[in-house]
Structure formats: structure tokens, C-alpha cells
Amino acid sequence: MTIKKIGILTGGGDCPGLNSVIYGIMLKAYDAGIECVGILKGWKGLIENLTIPLNIAEHDDLHTIGGTILYTSRTNPFKGAESKEEVAKDLVNKLDELEIDALIAIGGDDTLSVAEAMCKYAKANVIGCPKTIDNDLAGTHYTFGFWSAVQLASNAMDNLTTTAKSHQRVFVVEIMGRDAGFLTMYSGISAGADIILVPETPFSLEKDVIDVLKKRVNAGYKYHIIATSEGAYPNSESLKKDFKTISKETIDKLPKDTYGNPLLAKLNISKILVDELNLREDLKKEFQNNGVDFECRSVVLGHTMRAGTPNSFDRILGLRFGLAAMNLVLEGKFGNMVSLLGNKIETIPLSEGVKKKYITSDSDKMELRDLLVKIRYLSKQK
Ligand code: F6P
């Protein structure tokens, strides 16, 4: 089949580097004489025929700009549907109506699961491109957007140390990433956070937070930065024993998004931690014994982590992904997605790419985190 026109859509949360991918696709498409059409607001735009022409002459250096010119949404076409197959076929019919010969879907596991179903049930001409600041997609070593978000969170924690130092405070910094801890682990290590809590290792309030704070203050530290994932949660023993303000029910009852993911940010774990720490008289006493008034504040980095321009790594990865995705279209290798393995752009089946990944217990990042937290106070113990 000759490809004359391709559609591009961006779905899920926005992410630095989306425009870089779009530009990479457009560069190659222009060179190959193929027309590009933007489908607006993710899958919503395909359902509702919301499109714009993409003329490369109007978008010089698009790869340097944050966000997505195609807008985005978390529309899930399968929500409430009885047959996935029918929905997938309807989506392919929509592409036919728009005379789009192939589609490049740029998104995370949710957006790409729709792309995968279109290929599985309707043999659609679809290529996927992995996006998310969370870096939680199994098929690729890095998603674009991740390193920009790590840098933003790391900078925020670097900056917070001056105010933490001036007031001799404890700051609990809440970092995005849903149920995966990559953003918190990498930015926490990068900024030298004093305690790093990630979902992959459910924490004990007593052992991993309060004891460490006591040891640190006894070793002479007067301010402390705690980096916590929005999805970090206590282990069940600690939840029962140490927590006064929440219970298992609080976590179980969280609302969900259209794809069924619990909205972890609604828990506001950083505020919960501040509330719990403020209830601990023993902790306050330990601080006072060391001449420090115990003061604790929470900071939610939230959407600032997806804001602004992509860093150079993400600009280049985005362009490389876009170029590779367009090459797959030209080769007719549909049902696949592009991925970064080592420093090479590879092709993997969408069915593999949509699987989630988490930090594993044998990761050197786990060991680094534990050493970073422990050795600083141990080495200064009187
Ligand atoms: O998946 C990316 C992400 O930024 C998560 O880290 C976060 O939990 C979620 O999106 C926030 O989504 P929204 O922009 O819909 O609030």
C-alpha cells in the first residue's frame, strides 16, 4: 500500500519532548513526500474528527518547544464498551473517513494499549511511540520526557535546601510517577535527598523516616529533604502500627482515572507524612535536644515536573523516535513501536511495549539510595 497521508496523535499526560517527536516525524515525512495531519486531544480527536493540517514550514524548530501542539487528553475509547473489537474497528473506520493511511500514536501504556488493540483486532496501520515522564514502560530503557522531569525535580530539591537550611526545616517533597519510583529515585539521588521513598519498597514510618531523622539530627544535621513518590506507601505493618491519620481504606478508596489507574496524587502522601511527623513528640524532643525546633513542610512538585522546554537529551531522543517511527511507516512495519535499548533505537511489538516496568530490587539505584541515606549520618556519628 502506498502511504500518502499519516495521522499523528498525542495522548495521556503531556510531557517534554512530544513536539520533538512530532517534528522528527514531520521532517522525514516531508522528505518522503507524505502529508501529515494532526489528530487533536488524543483519542478524543479521532472519535470526534478533530484534526489540523501539519505544514512543516510553519513549525521551524518545533523540537525545542515543550508541551504538544496537538493537545492531549486521557480519553479512553474502550471505557464502558462491551466489545473492544468493535471499538477498535470503529477507530480504524474513522481513519479511513479521514483518508489517513497510517497513524503514529505517541503515548504511555494507556494510549498505546488502544493502538495495540487497533492492530490486534483490526490490523490497523499503527505505530507507537513511548512517552511518559514516569519512565515506567517495559519496552524501552528510557521514555522521552523522563530526564527533563528528573532535572526539574532535582533542581527544585537543590533550591529547597537553601530555605530548608535557613529555617532548619524538614521538607517533604512529593514527586510524580504514579506507582513507579523512577522519577523520585533518580531526582532524589541526583539532589542528594536525605530520605528517598518509592512505591517499589513500601516504607516503615518508624524505621525509614523517624529513626533516620533522629540519627541525622544526632549526627549534627539541622535540615532534611525527604523525597517521596506520590505513589509511595507504608508497608502494611507500619500502616497499622505507626499511622494515626490514614488507614488501608484511605488508599483503597482513592478515585480512579478513565483507564482505571488510582489517582495517587489525591492521597497527598507528603501532607500525610508531615501530619504524622508533627504528631511525634519523641521526634520533636530529639530535635530540641540538638538545639533545633522541629518544623516540617510539604511541597508538591506536581505539574511543574512536566512543564517547560525539553532538555537536550529529550529533544534528541524525541527527534530520533519520530524519525524511526516514520521509517517504520515507510517500511510498513505496523503493530510495532520504537524503543531505546542502550543507545540504539530499536523496534518492538506494541504488545511488549505497553507492559509496565518498575525499579527492581537488584537495581544499583536501590543500593545507591540506601548508601546515600545511611553513610552520611553513620560517618558523622559521635
Ligand atoms: O503519567 C504521567 C503523570 O504525570 C503521572 O506522574 C501523574 O500521576 C499523572 O500523570 C498526573 O496526571 P494529570 O495531568 O491528569 O493530573
CSV table of C-alpha atoms and ligand atoms in Angstrom, one decimal:
chain,number,residue,atom,x,y,z
A,1,MET,CA,0.0,0.0,0.0
A,2,THR,CA,1.3,3.5,-0.8
A,3,ILE,CA,1.2,5.8,2.1
A,4,LYS,CA,0.1,9.3,1.1
A,5,LYS,CA,-1.1,10.8,4.4
A,6,ILE,CA,-0.3,10.0,8.0
A,7,GLY,CA,-2.0,11.0,11.2
A,8,ILE,CA,-0.2,11.8,14.5
A,9,LEU,CA,-1.8,11.9,17.9
A,10,THR,CA,-0.5,12.6,21.4
A,11,GLY,CA,-2.4,11.0,24.4
A,12,GLY,CA,-2.2,10.9,28.2
A,13,GLY,CA,-0.4,13.5,30.3
A,14,ASP,CA,1.7,16.0,28.4
A,15,CYS,CA,5.5,15.5,28.5
A,16,PRO,CA,8.6,17.4,27.4
A,17,GLY,CA,9.7,16.1,24.0
A,18,LEU,CA,6.2,15.5,22.5
A,19,ASN,CA,6.8,18.2,20.0
A,20,SER,CA,10.3,16.9,19.3
A,21,VAL,CA,8.8,13.5,18.2
A,22,ILE,CA,6.2,15.3,16.1
A,23,TYR,CA,8.9,17.3,14.4
A,24,GLY,CA,11.1,14.2,13.8
A,25,ILE,CA,8.1,12.6,12.1
A,26,MET,CA,7.4,15.7,10.0
A,27,LEU,CA,11.0,16.1,8.8
A,28,LYS,CA,11.1,12.5,7.4
A,29,ALA,CA,7.5,12.7,6.1
A,30,TYR,CA,8.3,15.9,4.2
A,31,ASP,CA,11.4,14.3,2.7
A,32,ALA,CA,9.4,11.3,1.6
A,33,GLY,CA,6.6,13.4,0.1
A,34,ILE,CA,4.0,12.3,2.7
A,35,GLU,CA,1.3,14.6,4.1
A,36,CYS,CA,1.0,14.9,7.9
A,37,VAL,CA,-2.3,15.5,9.8
A,38,GLY,CA,-2.5,16.2,13.5
A,39,ILE,CA,-5.3,14.5,15.4
A,40,LEU,CA,-6.2,16.7,18.3
A,41,LYS,CA,-6.6,15.8,22.0
A,42,GLY,CA,-5.5,12.2,21.8
A,43,TRP,CA,-8.1,9.5,21.0
A,44,LYS,CA,-10.9,12.1,21.5
A,45,GLY,CA,-9.8,13.8,18.3
A,46,LEU,CA,-10.1,10.6,16.3
A,47,ILE,CA,-13.6,9.9,17.7
A,48,GLU,CA,-14.7,13.4,17.1
A,49,ASN,CA,-12.9,14.2,13.9
A,50,LEU,CA,-10.8,17.0,15.4
A,51,THR,CA,-7.8,17.4,13.0
A,52,ILE,CA,-5.4,20.1,11.8
A,53,PRO,CA,-3.0,20.1,8.9
A,54,LEU,CA,0.6,19.9,9.8
A,55,ASN,CA,2.7,22.1,7.5
A,56,ILE,CA,6.4,21.8,8.4
A,57,ALA,CA,7.1,25.3,7.0
A,58,GLU,CA,5.0,26.7,9.9
A,59,HIS,CA,6.8,24.8,12.6
A,60,ASP,CA,10.5,25.6,12.5
A,61,ASP,CA,12.4,24.1,15.4
A,62,LEU,CA,9.3,22.6,16.9
A,63,HIS,CA,11.6,20.1,18.7
A,64,THR,CA,12.7,22.8,21.1
A,65,ILE,CA,9.3,23.7,22.4
A,66,GLY,CA,7.6,22.0,25.4
A,67,GLY,CA,4.1,20.5,25.6
A,68,THR,CA,2.3,19.3,22.5
A,69,ILE,CA,0.9,21.4,19.6
A,70,LEU,CA,-1.7,18.6,19.1
A,71,TYR,CA,-3.2,19.0,22.7
A,72,THR,CA,-3.8,15.9,24.7
A,73,SER,CA,-6.4,14.1,26.8
A,74,ARG,CA,-6.9,10.9,28.7
A,75,THR,CA,-9.8,9.8,26.6
A,76,ASN,CA,-10.2,6.0,26.7
A,77,PRO,CA,-12.3,4.8,23.7
A,78,PHE,CA,-12.8,1.5,25.5
A,79,LYS,CA,-14.3,2.9,28.6
A,80,GLY,CA,-17.7,1.3,29.2
A,81,ALA,CA,-17.6,-0.5,25.8
A,82,GLU,CA,-18.8,-4.1,25.6
A,83,SER,CA,-16.6,-5.2,22.7
A,84,LYS,CA,-13.1,-4.0,22.4
A,85,GLU,CA,-13.0,-5.4,18.9
A,86,GLU,CA,-15.9,-3.2,17.7
A,87,VAL,CA,-14.4,-0.1,19.2
A,88,ALA,CA,-11.1,-0.9,17.5
A,89,LYS,CA,-12.8,-1.4,14.2
A,90,ASP,CA,-14.7,1.9,14.6
A,91,LEU,CA,-11.4,3.7,15.2
A,92,VAL,CA,-10.0,2.3,12.0
A,93,ASN,CA,-13.1,3.3,10.1
A,94,LYS,CA,-12.5,6.8,11.4
A,95,LEU,CA,-9.0,6.8,10.0
A,96,ASP,CA,-10.5,5.7,6.6
A,97,GLU,CA,-13.0,8.5,6.7
A,98,LEU,CA,-10.2,11.0,7.2
A,99,GLU,CA,-8.2,9.3,4.4
A,100,ILE,CA,-5.4,8.7,6.8
A,101,ASP,CA,-3.3,5.7,5.6
A,102,ALA,CA,-1.2,5.2,8.8
A,103,LEU,CA,-1.3,6.5,12.3
A,104,ILE,CA,1.6,7.3,14.8
A,105,ALA,CA,0.3,7.2,18.3
A,106,ILE,CA,2.5,8.9,20.9
A,107,GLY,CA,1.7,8.0,24.5
A,108,GLY,CA,2.2,5.9,27.6
A,109,ASP,CA,0.8,2.5,28.4
A,110,ASP,CA,-2.8,3.6,28.3
A,111,THR,CA,-2.7,5.4,24.9
A,112,LEU,CA,-0.5,2.6,23.4
A,113,SER,CA,-2.9,-0.1,24.7
A,114,VAL,CA,-5.6,1.4,22.4
A,115,ALA,CA,-3.1,1.4,19.5
A,116,GLU,CA,-2.2,-2.2,20.2
A,117,ALA,CA,-5.9,-3.2,20.2
A,118,MET,CA,-6.4,-1.5,16.9
A,119,CYS,CA,-3.6,-3.6,15.4
A,120,LYS,CA,-4.8,-6.8,17.1
A,121,TYR,CA,-8.5,-6.6,16.2
A,122,ALA,CA,-8.5,-4.5,13.0
A,123,LYS,CA,-5.0,-4.9,11.5
A,124,ALA,CA,-4.6,-1.1,11.7
A,125,ASN,CA,-1.6,0.7,10.2
A,126,VAL,CA,-0.5,2.0,13.5
A,127,ILE,CA,3.0,2.6,15.0
A,128,GLY,CA,3.5,3.5,18.7
A,129,CYS,CA,6.0,5.8,20.3
A,130,PRO,CA,6.6,5.6,24.1
A,131,LYS,CA,6.1,8.7,26.1
A,132,THR,CA,5.9,9.4,29.8
A,133,ILE,CA,7.8,11.4,32.4
A,134,ASP,CA,7.3,8.3,34.6
A,135,ASN,CA,9.7,6.1,32.5
A,136,ASP,CA,7.5,3.1,33.5
A,137,LEU,CA,7.3,1.4,30.1
A,138,ALA,CA,8.9,-2.0,29.9
A,139,GLY,CA,9.9,-2.0,26.2
A,140,THR,CA,12.3,0.9,26.4
A,141,HIS,CA,15.2,1.9,28.6
A,142,TYR,CA,14.1,5.5,28.6
A,143,THR,CA,10.9,7.2,27.6
A,144,PHE,CA,11.4,10.8,26.3
A,145,GLY,CA,10.4,13.4,28.9
A,146,PHE,CA,11.9,11.4,31.8
A,147,TRP,CA,15.2,13.2,32.0
A,148,SER,CA,13.7,16.6,31.7
A,149,ALA,CA,11.4,15.9,34.6
A,150,VAL,CA,14.2,14.4,36.7
A,151,GLN,CA,16.2,17.6,36.1
A,152,LEU,CA,13.3,19.8,37.2
A,153,ALA,CA,12.7,17.8,40.4
A,154,SER,CA,16.4,17.6,41.1
A,155,ASN,CA,16.7,21.4,40.6
A,156,ALA,CA,13.7,22.0,42.8
A,157,MET,CA,15.3,20.0,45.7
A,158,ASP,CA,18.7,21.7,45.2
A,159,ASN,CA,16.9,25.0,45.5
A,160,LEU,CA,14.8,24.0,48.5
A,161,THR,CA,18.0,23.2,50.5
A,162,THR,CA,18.7,27.0,50.9
A,163,THR,CA,15.3,27.7,52.5
A,164,ALA,CA,15.5,24.4,54.5
A,165,LYS,CA,18.9,25.4,55.8
A,166,SER,CA,17.8,29.0,56.7
A,167,HIS,CA,14.8,27.8,58.7
A,168,GLN,CA,16.3,24.5,59.9
A,169,ARG,CA,13.3,22.7,58.5
A,170,VAL,CA,12.3,19.3,57.2
A,171,PHE,CA,10.9,19.4,53.7
A,172,VAL,CA,8.8,16.5,52.3
A,173,VAL,CA,8.9,16.8,48.6
A,174,GLU,CA,6.2,14.9,46.6
A,175,ILE,CA,7.2,13.8,43.2
A,176,MET,CA,5.1,12.4,40.3
A,177,GLY,CA,5.4,9.0,38.8
A,178,ARG,CA,2.2,7.1,39.8
A,179,ASP,CA,3.1,3.7,41.1
A,180,ALA,CA,6.7,3.7,39.7
A,181,GLY,CA,9.6,5.3,41.6
A,182,PHE,CA,12.0,6.2,38.8
A,183,LEU,CA,11.4,9.9,38.9
A,184,THR,CA,11.8,10.1,42.7
A,185,MET,CA,14.8,7.7,42.8
A,186,TYR,CA,16.8,9.5,40.1
A,187,SER,CA,16.0,13.0,41.1
A,188,GLY,CA,16.4,12.2,44.8
A,189,ILE,CA,19.8,10.6,44.3
A,190,SER,CA,20.8,13.5,41.9
A,191,ALA,CA,19.9,16.1,44.5
A,192,GLY,CA,21.3,14.2,47.5
A,193,ALA,CA,17.9,13.9,49.2
A,194,ASP,CA,18.2,12.6,52.8
A,195,ILE,CA,15.4,10.1,52.7
A,196,ILE,CA,14.0,8.7,49.4
A,197,LEU,CA,10.7,6.8,49.4
A,198,VAL,CA,9.5,4.9,46.4
A,199,PRO,CA,6.5,2.7,45.7
A,200,GLU,CA,8.7,-0.3,44.9
A,201,THR,CA,9.9,-0.5,48.5
A,202,PRO,CA,6.9,0.2,50.9
A,203,PHE,CA,8.4,2.0,53.8
A,204,SER,CA,8.2,1.9,57.6
A,205,LEU,CA,7.4,5.3,59.1
A,206,GLU,CA,9.4,4.3,62.2
A,207,LYS,CA,12.4,2.8,60.7
A,208,ASP,CA,12.8,4.5,57.3
A,209,VAL,CA,11.7,8.0,58.3
A,210,ILE,CA,11.6,8.7,62.1
A,211,ASP,CA,14.7,6.7,63.0
A,212,VAL,CA,16.7,8.2,60.1
A,213,LEU,CA,15.7,11.8,61.1
A,214,LYS,CA,16.7,11.1,64.7
A,215,LYS,CA,20.1,9.7,63.6
A,216,ARG,CA,20.6,12.6,61.3
A,217,VAL,CA,19.8,15.3,63.9
A,218,ASN,CA,22.1,13.5,66.4
A,219,ALA,CA,24.9,13.4,63.8
A,220,GLY,CA,24.6,17.2,63.6
A,221,TYR,CA,22.3,17.7,60.6
A,222,LYS,CA,19.9,20.6,61.0
A,223,TYR,CA,17.8,20.4,57.9
A,224,HIS,CA,16.5,17.5,55.9
A,225,ILE,CA,15.0,16.8,52.5
A,226,ILE,CA,12.7,13.8,52.1
A,227,ALA,CA,11.9,12.9,48.5
A,228,THR,CA,8.7,10.9,48.3
A,229,SER,CA,6.9,9.4,45.2
A,230,GLU,CA,3.3,10.4,45.0
A,231,GLY,CA,2.7,6.6,45.0
A,232,ALA,CA,5.0,5.7,47.9
A,233,TYR,CA,3.1,4.0,50.6
A,234,PRO,CA,3.8,2.4,54.0
A,235,ASN,CA,4.1,-1.3,54.4
A,236,SER,CA,1.0,-2.9,56.0
A,237,GLU,CA,2.6,-3.3,59.4
A,238,SER,CA,3.7,0.3,59.6
A,239,LEU,CA,0.4,1.5,58.2
A,240,LYS,CA,-1.4,-0.3,61.1
A,241,LYS,CA,1.1,0.5,63.8
A,242,ASP,CA,2.5,3.9,63.1
A,243,PHE,CA,-0.1,5.9,61.3
A,244,LYS,CA,-2.8,7.9,63.1
A,245,THR,CA,-4.2,9.9,60.2
A,246,ILE,CA,-4.8,7.3,57.5
A,247,SER,CA,-5.7,3.6,57.2
A,248,LYS,CA,-5.7,0.9,54.4
A,249,GLU,CA,-9.2,2.1,53.5
A,250,THR,CA,-7.9,5.6,52.6
A,251,ILE,CA,-5.6,4.1,50.0
A,252,ASP,CA,-8.2,1.6,48.7
A,253,LYS,CA,-10.9,4.3,48.3
A,254,LEU,CA,-8.8,6.6,46.0
A,255,PRO,CA,-10.7,7.7,42.9
A,256,LYS,CA,-9.6,6.3,39.5
A,257,ASP,CA,-8.9,7.9,36.1
A,258,THR,CA,-10.6,6.8,32.9
A,259,TYR,CA,-8.1,4.0,32.4
A,260,GLY,CA,-8.8,2.7,36.0
A,261,ASN,CA,-5.5,4.0,37.5
A,262,PRO,CA,-5.9,5.2,41.1
A,263,LEU,CA,-5.3,8.9,41.3
A,264,LEU,CA,-2.4,8.7,43.7
A,265,ALA,CA,-1.8,12.4,43.8
A,266,LYS,CA,-5.2,12.7,45.6
A,267,LEU,CA,-3.7,10.9,48.6
A,268,ASN,CA,-1.2,13.7,49.1
A,269,ILE,CA,1.4,11.5,50.9
A,270,SER,CA,3.7,14.4,51.6
A,271,LYS,CA,1.0,16.1,53.7
A,272,ILE,CA,0.2,12.8,55.4
A,273,LEU,CA,3.9,12.4,56.3
A,274,VAL,CA,4.0,16.0,57.6
A,275,ASP,CA,0.9,15.4,59.7
A,276,GLU,CA,2.3,12.1,61.1
A,277,LEU,CA,5.7,13.6,61.9
A,278,ASN,CA,4.1,16.5,63.7
A,279,LEU,CA,2.3,14.1,66.0
A,280,ARG,CA,5.6,12.6,67.2
A,281,GLU,CA,6.6,14.2,70.4
A,282,ASP,CA,9.7,11.8,70.6
A,283,LEU,CA,11.0,13.2,67.3
A,284,LYS,CA,10.4,16.8,68.4
A,285,LYS,CA,12.3,16.1,71.6
A,286,GLU,CA,15.2,14.6,69.8
A,287,PHE,CA,15.4,17.7,67.6
A,288,GLN,CA,15.2,20.0,70.6
A,289,ASN,CA,18.0,18.1,72.4
A,290,ASN,CA,20.1,19.0,69.4
A,291,GLY,CA,19.1,22.7,69.5
A,292,VAL,CA,16.7,22.5,66.6
A,293,ASP,CA,12.9,23.4,66.7
A,294,PHE,CA,11.1,20.7,64.7
A,295,GLU,CA,9.4,22.3,61.7
A,296,CYS,CA,8.2,20.3,58.8
A,297,ARG,CA,6.6,21.4,55.5
A,298,SER,CA,5.4,19.6,52.4
A,299,VAL,CA,6.0,20.7,48.8
A,300,VAL,CA,4.1,19.0,45.9
A,301,LEU,CA,6.1,19.5,42.7
A,302,GLY,CA,3.1,18.3,40.7
A,303,HIS,CA,2.7,19.6,37.1
A,304,THR,CA,5.8,21.8,37.4
A,305,MET,CA,7.6,18.5,36.6
A,306,ARG,CA,6.1,18.3,33.1
A,307,ALA,CA,6.4,22.0,32.4
A,308,GLY,CA,8.8,24.0,30.3
A,309,THR,CA,11.1,23.0,27.4
A,310,PRO,CA,12.6,19.5,27.0
A,311,ASN,CA,16.3,19.2,27.8
A,312,SER,CA,18.7,18.3,25.1
A,313,PHE,CA,18.5,14.6,25.7
A,314,ASP,CA,14.8,14.5,25.3
A,315,ARG,CA,14.9,16.8,22.2
A,316,ILE,CA,17.2,14.4,20.5
A,317,LEU,CA,15.5,11.2,21.8
A,318,GLY,CA,12.2,12.7,20.6
A,319,LEU,CA,13.6,13.5,17.2
A,320,ARG,CA,15.2,10.0,16.9
A,321,PHE,CA,11.9,8.4,17.9
A,322,GLY,CA,9.9,10.4,15.4
A,323,LEU,CA,12.4,9.6,12.6
A,324,ALA,CA,12.3,5.9,13.5
A,325,ALA,CA,8.5,5.8,13.7
A,326,MET,CA,8.2,7.4,10.3
A,327,ASN,CA,10.7,4.9,8.9
A,328,LEU,CA,8.6,2.0,10.3
A,329,VAL,CA,5.6,3.6,8.5
A,330,LEU,CA,7.6,3.7,5.2
A,331,GLU,CA,8.6,0.0,5.7
A,332,GLY,CA,5.0,-1.0,6.5
A,333,LYS,CA,6.1,-2.5,9.9
A,334,PHE,CA,2.8,-1.8,11.6
A,335,GLY,CA,1.8,-3.1,15.1
A,336,ASN,CA,5.2,-2.1,16.4
A,337,MET,CA,6.7,0.7,18.5
A,338,VAL,CA,10.0,2.4,18.6
A,339,SER,CA,12.2,2.0,21.7
A,340,LEU,CA,15.6,3.0,23.1
A,341,LEU,CA,17.7,0.0,24.0
A,342,GLY,CA,21.2,1.1,25.1
A,343,ASN,CA,21.9,3.9,22.7
A,344,LYS,CA,20.1,2.3,19.8
A,345,ILE,CA,16.6,2.9,18.5
A,346,GLU,CA,15.0,-0.5,18.1
A,347,THR,CA,11.6,-1.8,17.0
A,348,ILE,CA,9.5,-3.9,19.4
A,349,PRO,CA,5.9,-5.2,19.1
A,350,LEU,CA,3.3,-2.9,20.7
A,351,SER,CA,2.2,-5.8,22.8
A,352,GLU,CA,5.6,-5.9,24.5
A,353,GLY,CA,5.9,-2.1,24.7
A,354,VAL,CA,2.7,-1.5,26.6
A,355,LYS,CA,3.8,-3.6,29.6
A,356,LYS,CA,4.8,-1.6,32.7
A,357,LYS,CA,8.2,-1.6,34.4
A,358,TYR,CA,9.3,-0.8,38.0
A,359,ILE,CA,12.6,-0.4,39.8
A,360,THR,CA,13.8,-3.9,40.6
A,361,SER,CA,15.3,-4.8,43.9
A,362,ASP,CA,18.7,-5.6,42.3
A,363,SER,CA,19.0,-2.2,40.7
A,364,ASP,CA,22.1,-0.3,41.6
A,365,LYS,CA,19.9,2.7,42.2
A,366,MET,CA,18.4,0.9,45.2
A,367,GLU,CA,21.9,0.3,46.6
A,368,LEU,CA,23.0,3.9,45.9
A,369,ARG,CA,19.9,5.3,47.6
A,370,ASP,CA,20.4,3.2,50.7
A,371,LEU,CA,24.1,4.1,50.9
A,372,LEU,CA,23.5,7.8,50.3
A,373,VAL,CA,20.9,7.9,53.1
A,374,LYS,CA,22.9,5.8,55.6
A,375,ILE,CA,26.6,6.6,55.2
A,376,ARG,CA,26.1,10.4,55.7
A,377,TYR,CA,24.8,10.1,59.3
A,378,LEU,CA,26.9,6.9,60.1
A,379,SER,CA,30.1,8.6,59.1
A,380,LYS,CA,29.5,11.5,61.4
A,381,GLN,CA,28.2,9.7,64.4
A,382,LYS,CA,29.9,10.9,67.6
B,1,F6P,O1,1.8,9.7,33.9
B,1,F6P,C1,2.3,11.0,34.0
B,1,F6P,C2,1.8,11.7,35.2
B,1,F6P,O2,2.5,13.0,35.2
B,1,F6P,C3,2.0,11.0,36.5
B,1,F6P,O3,3.3,11.0,37.0
B,1,F6P,C4,0.9,11.7,37.3
B,1,F6P,O4,0.4,10.8,38.4
B,1,F6P,C5,-0.2,11.9,36.3
B,1,F6P,O5,0.4,12.0,35.1
B,1,F6P,C6,-0.9,13.2,36.6
B,1,F6P,O6,-2.0,13.3,35.6
B,1,F6P,P1,-2.8,14.6,35.4
B,1,F6P,O7,-2.0,15.5,34.5
B,1,F6P,O8,-4.0,14.0,34.7
B,1,F6P,O9,-3.1,15.2,36.7
